[in-house]
Short mmCIF file of C-alpha atoms in Angstrom, two decimals:
data_model
loop_
_atom_site.label_atom_id
_atom_site.label_comp_id
_atom_site.label_asym_id
_atom_site.label_seq_id
_atom_site.Cartn_x
_atom_site.Cartn_y
_atom_site.Cartn_z
CA MET Z 1 13.47 -123.59 76.40
CA ARG Z 2 15.69 -124.80 74.34
CA VAL Z 3 14.39 -124.70 70.66
CA LEU Z 4 15.78 -125.85 67.20
CA ILE Z 5 14.42 -124.25 64.05
CA THR Z 6 14.73 -125.26 60.83
CA GLY Z 7 14.59 -122.97 57.27
CA CYS Z 8 15.80 -120.29 59.46
CA ASN Z 9 16.52 -118.47 56.08
CA GLY Z 10 13.07 -118.33 54.80
CA GLN Z 11 10.13 -116.42 55.76
CA VAL Z 12 8.49 -117.60 58.65
CA GLY Z 13 12.32 -118.80 59.94
CA CYS Z 14 14.23 -115.45 60.19
CA SER Z 15 11.05 -114.34 62.20
CA LEU Z 16 11.12 -116.76 64.58
CA THR Z 17 14.97 -116.19 64.70
CA GLU Z 18 14.67 -112.70 65.73
CA GLN Z 19 11.92 -113.05 67.61
CA LEU Z 20 13.52 -116.07 69.93
CA ALA Z 21 17.03 -114.09 69.88
CA LYS Z 22 14.86 -111.28 71.89
CA ASP Z 23 14.24 -113.82 74.71
CA THR Z 24 16.76 -114.63 77.21
CA ASN Z 25 15.34 -117.79 78.48
CA THR Z 26 15.44 -119.20 75.62
CA THR Z 27 18.61 -121.09 73.88
CA VAL Z 28 18.30 -121.26 69.95
CA LEU Z 29 19.97 -123.11 67.20
CA ALA Z 30 19.03 -121.73 64.10
CA LEU Z 31 19.47 -123.64 61.32
CA ASP Z 32 19.79 -123.56 57.21
CA ARG Z 33 20.02 -126.06 54.48
CA ASP Z 34 24.03 -125.31 54.43
CA TYR Z 35 24.36 -125.90 58.19
CA LEU Z 36 21.23 -129.27 58.64
CA ASP Z 37 19.99 -130.88 55.18
CA ILE Z 38 16.64 -132.14 56.59
CA THR Z 39 16.67 -134.82 54.39
CA ASN Z 40 19.48 -136.78 55.67
CA LEU Z 41 18.85 -138.86 58.49
CA ASP Z 42 21.33 -139.48 60.37
CA ALA Z 43 22.52 -135.73 59.74
CA VAL Z 44 18.53 -135.30 61.59
CA HIS Z 45 19.44 -137.75 64.39
CA ALA Z 46 23.21 -136.17 65.46
CA ALA Z 47 21.90 -132.12 65.61
CA VAL Z 48 19.16 -133.20 68.01
CA VAL Z 49 20.35 -135.66 69.84
CA GLU Z 50 23.83 -133.44 70.44
CA PHE Z 51 21.82 -129.66 71.43
CA LYS Z 52 18.47 -132.05 72.85
CA PRO Z 53 16.17 -129.37 72.55
CA SER Z 54 12.87 -129.04 74.20
CA ILE Z 55 11.07 -127.90 70.99
CA ILE Z 56 11.63 -128.49 66.94
CA ILE Z 57 10.26 -125.61 64.91
CA ASN Z 58 10.30 -127.03 61.09
CA ALA Z 59 10.14 -124.27 58.79
CA ALA Z 60 12.05 -125.70 55.62
CA ALA Z 61 10.38 -126.55 52.72
CA HIS Z 62 9.96 -126.76 49.05
CA THR Z 63 7.70 -124.07 48.35
CA ALA Z 64 8.33 -123.66 44.70
CA VAL Z 65 5.06 -124.67 43.44
CA ASP Z 66 5.75 -124.72 40.21
CA LYS Z 67 8.62 -126.33 40.35
CA ALA Z 68 7.52 -129.13 42.01
CA GLU Z 69 5.69 -130.50 39.35
CA GLU Z 70 8.76 -131.29 38.02
CA GLU Z 71 10.66 -131.59 40.95
CA VAL Z 72 8.82 -134.52 42.32
CA GLU Z 73 11.45 -136.28 44.60
CA LEU Z 74 13.34 -133.56 46.11
CA SER Z 75 9.87 -132.10 47.17
CA TYR Z 76 9.14 -135.20 48.85
CA ALA Z 77 12.26 -135.36 50.27
CA ILE Z 78 12.15 -131.63 51.88
CA ASN Z 79 8.19 -131.89 52.31
CA ARG Z 80 7.96 -135.34 53.73
CA ASP Z 81 11.01 -136.95 54.56
CA GLY Z 82 12.44 -134.64 56.23
CA PRO Z 83 9.68 -133.47 58.69
CA LYS Z 84 9.38 -137.25 59.50
CA TYR Z 85 13.04 -137.43 60.32
CA LEU Z 86 13.27 -134.52 62.54
CA ALA Z 87 9.58 -136.02 64.22
CA GLN Z 88 10.97 -139.30 64.69
CA ALA Z 89 14.13 -137.28 66.53
CA ALA Z 90 11.79 -135.14 68.43
CA GLN Z 91 10.51 -138.24 69.50
CA ASP Z 92 13.93 -139.97 70.60
CA VAL Z 93 14.58 -137.00 73.14
CA GLY Z 94 11.25 -136.09 74.59
CA ALA Z 95 10.74 -132.76 72.48
CA ALA Z 96 7.75 -131.45 70.51
CA ILE Z 97 7.94 -130.69 67.13
CA LEU Z 98 5.63 -128.04 65.59
CA HIS Z 99 5.71 -128.33 62.11
CA ILE Z 100 4.33 -125.38 59.13
CA SER Z 101 1.76 -126.80 56.60
CA THR Z 102 -0.36 -125.25 53.60
CA ASP Z 103 -3.92 -124.82 52.20
CA TYR Z 104 -2.55 -126.64 49.10
CA VAL Z 105 -3.75 -129.68 50.99
CA PHE Z 106 -7.35 -129.25 49.95
CA GLU Z 107 -8.98 -129.01 47.09
CA GLY Z 108 -9.69 -125.26 47.18
CA ASN Z 109 -13.53 -125.30 45.74
CA LYS Z 110 -15.47 -125.48 49.04
CA VAL Z 111 -17.67 -123.03 49.59
CA GLY Z 112 -17.08 -121.17 52.77
CA GLU Z 113 -13.91 -121.56 54.75
CA TYR Z 114 -11.91 -124.65 55.23
CA VAL Z 115 -11.54 -126.01 59.10
CA GLU Z 116 -8.81 -128.87 60.20
CA SER Z 117 -11.22 -131.79 59.91
CA ASP Z 118 -12.07 -131.09 56.34
CA THR Z 119 -11.00 -133.64 54.12
CA THR Z 120 -7.89 -133.22 51.79
CA ASN Z 121 -7.39 -133.88 48.30
CA PRO Z 122 -4.40 -132.21 47.07
CA GLN Z 123 -3.87 -131.03 43.75
CA GLY Z 124 0.08 -130.91 42.93
CA VAL Z 125 3.13 -132.18 43.87
CA TYR Z 126 3.72 -129.15 46.18
CA GLY Z 127 0.04 -129.68 47.97
CA GLU Z 128 0.52 -133.88 48.25
CA SER Z 129 4.00 -133.91 49.61
CA LYS Z 130 3.37 -130.96 52.52
CA LEU Z 131 0.21 -133.55 53.30
CA ALA Z 132 2.47 -136.49 52.89
CA GLY Z 133 4.40 -134.18 55.74
CA GLU Z 134 1.22 -133.85 57.64
CA VAL Z 135 0.63 -137.72 57.76
CA ALA Z 136 4.18 -138.88 58.89
CA VAL Z 137 5.04 -135.94 61.58
CA ALA Z 138 1.61 -136.76 63.24
CA GLN Z 139 2.62 -141.13 63.16
CA ALA Z 140 6.36 -140.26 64.34
CA CYS Z 141 5.94 -138.06 66.91
CA ASP Z 142 3.20 -137.79 69.78
CA LYS Z 143 3.53 -134.20 70.59
CA HIS Z 144 3.13 -132.72 66.97
CA ILE Z 145 1.41 -129.59 66.25
CA ILE Z 146 0.41 -129.06 62.59
CA LEU Z 147 -0.09 -125.77 61.45
CA ARG Z 148 -1.93 -124.75 58.01
CA THR Z 149 -1.22 -121.24 56.50
CA ALA Z 150 -1.26 -119.16 53.30
CA TRP Z 151 -0.49 -116.38 51.36
CA VAL Z 152 3.02 -115.91 53.61
CA PHE Z 153 4.60 -112.56 53.05
CA GLY Z 154 7.00 -110.88 55.48
CA GLU Z 155 10.53 -108.62 55.16
CA ASN Z 156 12.04 -111.14 54.04
CA GLY Z 157 12.55 -113.38 51.03
CA ASN Z 158 10.39 -113.50 47.82
CA ASN Z 159 6.61 -113.18 48.10
CA PHE Z 160 3.21 -111.31 46.47
CA VAL Z 161 4.06 -108.00 48.41
CA LYS Z 162 7.56 -107.65 47.29
CA THR Z 163 6.56 -108.53 43.96
CA MET Z 164 4.24 -105.87 43.22
CA LEU Z 165 5.97 -102.89 45.03
CA ARG Z 166 8.76 -104.08 42.80
CA LEU Z 167 6.60 -103.96 39.39
CA GLY Z 168 4.80 -101.23 40.91
CA THR Z 169 7.56 -99.13 40.24
CA THR Z 170 8.45 -100.64 36.62
CA ARG Z 171 5.01 -101.28 34.37
CA ASP Z 172 2.06 -98.35 34.65
CA ALA Z 173 -0.52 -101.33 34.25
CA LEU Z 174 -0.76 -105.04 35.80
CA ASN Z 175 -2.79 -108.06 35.54
CA VAL Z 176 -3.83 -109.61 39.08
CA VAL Z 177 -6.05 -112.87 39.70
CA GLY Z 178 -9.01 -112.07 41.21
CA ASP Z 179 -11.14 -115.42 41.22
CA GLN Z 180 -8.66 -116.85 44.20
CA PHE Z 181 -9.05 -116.15 47.35
CA GLY Z 182 -7.67 -116.72 50.39
CA GLY Z 183 -5.87 -114.94 54.02
CA PRO Z 184 -2.93 -113.01 53.43
CA THR Z 185 -0.52 -113.70 56.30
CA TYR Z 186 2.32 -112.27 57.82
CA ALA Z 187 5.35 -114.16 58.43
CA GLY Z 188 6.03 -112.34 61.96
CA ASP Z 189 2.11 -113.61 63.18
CA ILE Z 190 3.27 -117.31 62.38
CA ALA Z 191 6.38 -117.00 64.02
CA ASN Z 192 5.02 -115.52 67.26
CA ALA Z 193 1.56 -117.97 67.00
CA LEU Z 194 4.15 -121.11 66.88
CA ILE Z 195 5.94 -119.13 69.90
CA GLN Z 196 3.08 -118.77 72.27
CA ILE Z 197 2.48 -122.59 71.31
CA ALA Z 198 5.92 -123.51 72.10
CA ASN Z 199 5.61 -121.48 75.31
CA ARG Z 200 2.64 -123.12 76.61
CA ILE Z 201 4.62 -126.90 76.01
CA THR Z 202 7.41 -125.76 77.84
CA GLN Z 203 5.06 -124.62 80.48
CA GLY Z 204 3.36 -127.89 81.28
CA ASP Z 205 0.00 -126.92 80.08
CA ALA Z 206 -2.48 -129.30 78.95
CA ILE Z 207 -1.81 -129.54 74.82
CA GLU Z 208 -4.66 -130.81 72.09
CA TYR Z 209 -1.62 -131.62 69.92
CA GLY Z 210 -3.07 -132.21 66.77
CA VAL Z 211 -3.62 -129.74 63.26
CA TYR Z 212 -4.46 -125.84 63.45
CA HIS Z 213 -5.00 -123.27 60.81
CA PHE Z 214 -3.47 -119.98 60.93
CA SER Z 215 -3.62 -116.98 58.69
CA GLY Z 216 -5.05 -113.68 58.05
CA LEU Z 217 -8.49 -111.86 57.95
CA PRO Z 218 -9.94 -110.89 56.38
CA HIS Z 219 -10.30 -113.09 53.44
CA VAL Z 220 -9.96 -110.98 49.61
CA SER Z 221 -8.96 -112.12 46.37
CA TRP Z 222 -5.10 -111.44 45.38
CA TYR Z 223 -6.68 -108.73 42.51
CA GLU Z 224 -7.87 -107.09 46.12
CA PHE Z 225 -4.83 -107.87 47.98
CA ALA Z 226 -2.80 -105.68 45.61
CA GLU Z 227 -5.14 -102.73 45.62
CA THR Z 228 -4.57 -102.72 49.23
CA ILE Z 229 -0.64 -103.32 48.82
CA PHE Z 230 -0.67 -100.15 46.69
CA ASP Z 231 -3.45 -98.02 48.23
CA ILE Z 232 -0.58 -98.43 51.73
CA ALA Z 233 2.30 -97.90 49.15
CA ILE Z 234 0.82 -94.16 47.97
CA GLU Z 235 -0.34 -93.14 51.50
CA LYS Z 236 3.05 -94.29 52.82
CA GLY Z 237 5.35 -92.68 50.14
CA VAL Z 238 6.19 -96.05 49.02
CA LEU Z 239 5.18 -95.24 45.32
CA LYS Z 240 4.88 -92.19 43.62
CA LYS Z 241 2.27 -93.26 41.06
CA ARG Z 242 -0.57 -96.20 41.30
CA PRO Z 243 -0.16 -98.81 38.53
CA SER Z 244 -3.47 -99.48 36.61
CA LEU Z 245 -4.93 -103.01 37.95
CA SER Z 246 -6.60 -105.06 35.94
CA ASN Z 247 -9.24 -107.87 37.06
CA ILE Z 248 -8.18 -111.25 35.24
CA LYS Z 249 -9.56 -114.53 35.82
CA THR Z 250 -7.16 -117.90 36.75
CA GLU Z 251 -7.34 -119.53 32.73
CA GLN Z 252 -5.67 -115.99 31.58
CA TYR Z 253 -2.92 -116.35 33.93
CA PRO Z 254 -2.16 -120.22 33.22
CA THR Z 255 0.57 -122.13 35.63
CA PRO Z 256 2.63 -125.63 35.32
CA ALA Z 257 0.19 -126.12 38.88
CA LYS Z 258 -3.49 -125.59 40.01
CA ARG Z 259 -3.98 -123.03 41.93
CA PRO Z 260 -6.84 -123.48 44.76
CA SER Z 261 -9.80 -120.86 43.98
CA ASN Z 262 -10.28 -121.10 47.70
CA SER Z 263 -7.64 -120.72 49.88
CA CYS Z 264 -9.96 -119.42 52.78
CA LEU Z 265 -8.62 -121.29 56.27
CA ASN Z 266 -11.15 -121.02 59.29
CA THR Z 267 -9.05 -120.05 62.22
CA ASP Z 268 -11.19 -120.72 64.99
CA LYS Z 269 -9.52 -123.68 66.87
CA ILE Z 270 -6.39 -121.93 67.66
CA THR Z 271 -8.57 -118.58 68.92
CA SER Z 272 -10.15 -121.00 71.52
CA VAL Z 273 -7.41 -123.43 72.27
CA PHE Z 274 -4.25 -121.00 72.55
CA ALA Z 275 -6.10 -117.46 72.42
CA ILE Z 276 -4.31 -116.84 69.15
CA GLU Z 277 -6.01 -114.27 66.91
CA ALA Z 278 -5.99 -114.52 62.94
CA SER Z 279 -3.26 -112.65 61.37
CA ASP Z 280 -4.30 -109.01 60.48
CA TRP Z 281 -1.85 -108.51 57.53
CA LYS Z 282 -3.07 -104.76 57.20
CA VAL Z 283 -1.73 -104.09 60.25
CA ALA Z 284 1.45 -105.65 58.94
CA LEU Z 285 1.29 -103.79 55.87
CA ASN Z 286 1.08 -100.21 57.56
CA ASN Z 287 5.57 -101.11 57.54
CA ILE Z 288 5.31 -101.62 53.90
CA GLN Z 289 8.95 -99.17 53.67
CA ALA Z 290 10.64 -102.17 55.32
CA TYR Z 291 9.26 -104.80 51.88
CA THR Z 292 10.82 -102.88 49.20
CA GLY Z 293 14.44 -103.86 50.47
#
C-alpha cells in the first residue's frame, strides 16, 4: 500500500503518520503545507504523479471555525479546492481518496442523531466550505470515502482537552457550555478507522464508497465532557485541584460563528459496512498525561 497523507502535522495527520510508520508493508509520504500546498493544482498533480499512491488521505483543512467567517476565500481554497485537486489527481492515477469532513455540514437542530443521508444545511463559512469539499471530492473521484467526524481531540495540536487541562492549572472556576451536544472523538481512533478502510480497499474487497460518520460515544455536552476530563485528571494525578465548573448556555458565550447545538452523529453505517466501532473517548482519556505537553 502506498499512502499519501496531507495535513500530516494536524491532530489526525500526526496519528495517521505514526500508525502507518509501524506497518512495514506500507510506503508513506506524509506532507504538511510547507511541502505541499493542496490549493496549488499543479503542485498536487506533480506530487501525486511522482509518488503514485494507491490511497490518498486528506487530513488537511482550515478548521479555525471563527476565523473562517472572515477568511472566506482561504477557507474555500483549503476546504473545497484542495480536496477537489487531490480527488482529481487520485482519479487520474487510479487511487482512492479518503477525505475527512465534519458535523458542521448540518444545521445542528435535529432531535436525535444525524445519519449520513440527512439533509445538510451548514450555518457558517467553515461548514459551507467543508460541504463544498465533500461535493467536489465525490464528483471528482469514483473511489472516495468521506468521513464526517466531530469534537476531535488528541495528543497533538490544540483541542478542548488540552485547553481544559491548561485552564485547570491556572483558574479556580470555569464556565463551560452545557447546551451543545456531540461525540468527542479521539484522533488516534479516526486514524485507525481510516487505515482499516484503506486496507480493505487495498485488499481488493468490494467497497461501498460514499459518506460515513465516525465519532465518539457516549454523546455528552461540552460541560459533561469537561467534568469527565477533570475527574480523570484528578484520578491520574495530572491536576491536584479540580476547578469549579459552571454550566452555561450558548448565548452566554457568544462566538463569531454559530455552533451546532446537536453534533451527535450516528455511526451505525460504518459499523455495519466496515465493522468499525465508534470511538470510545473515555478510554482515550485514560492516557491523559499525554495531553499536558
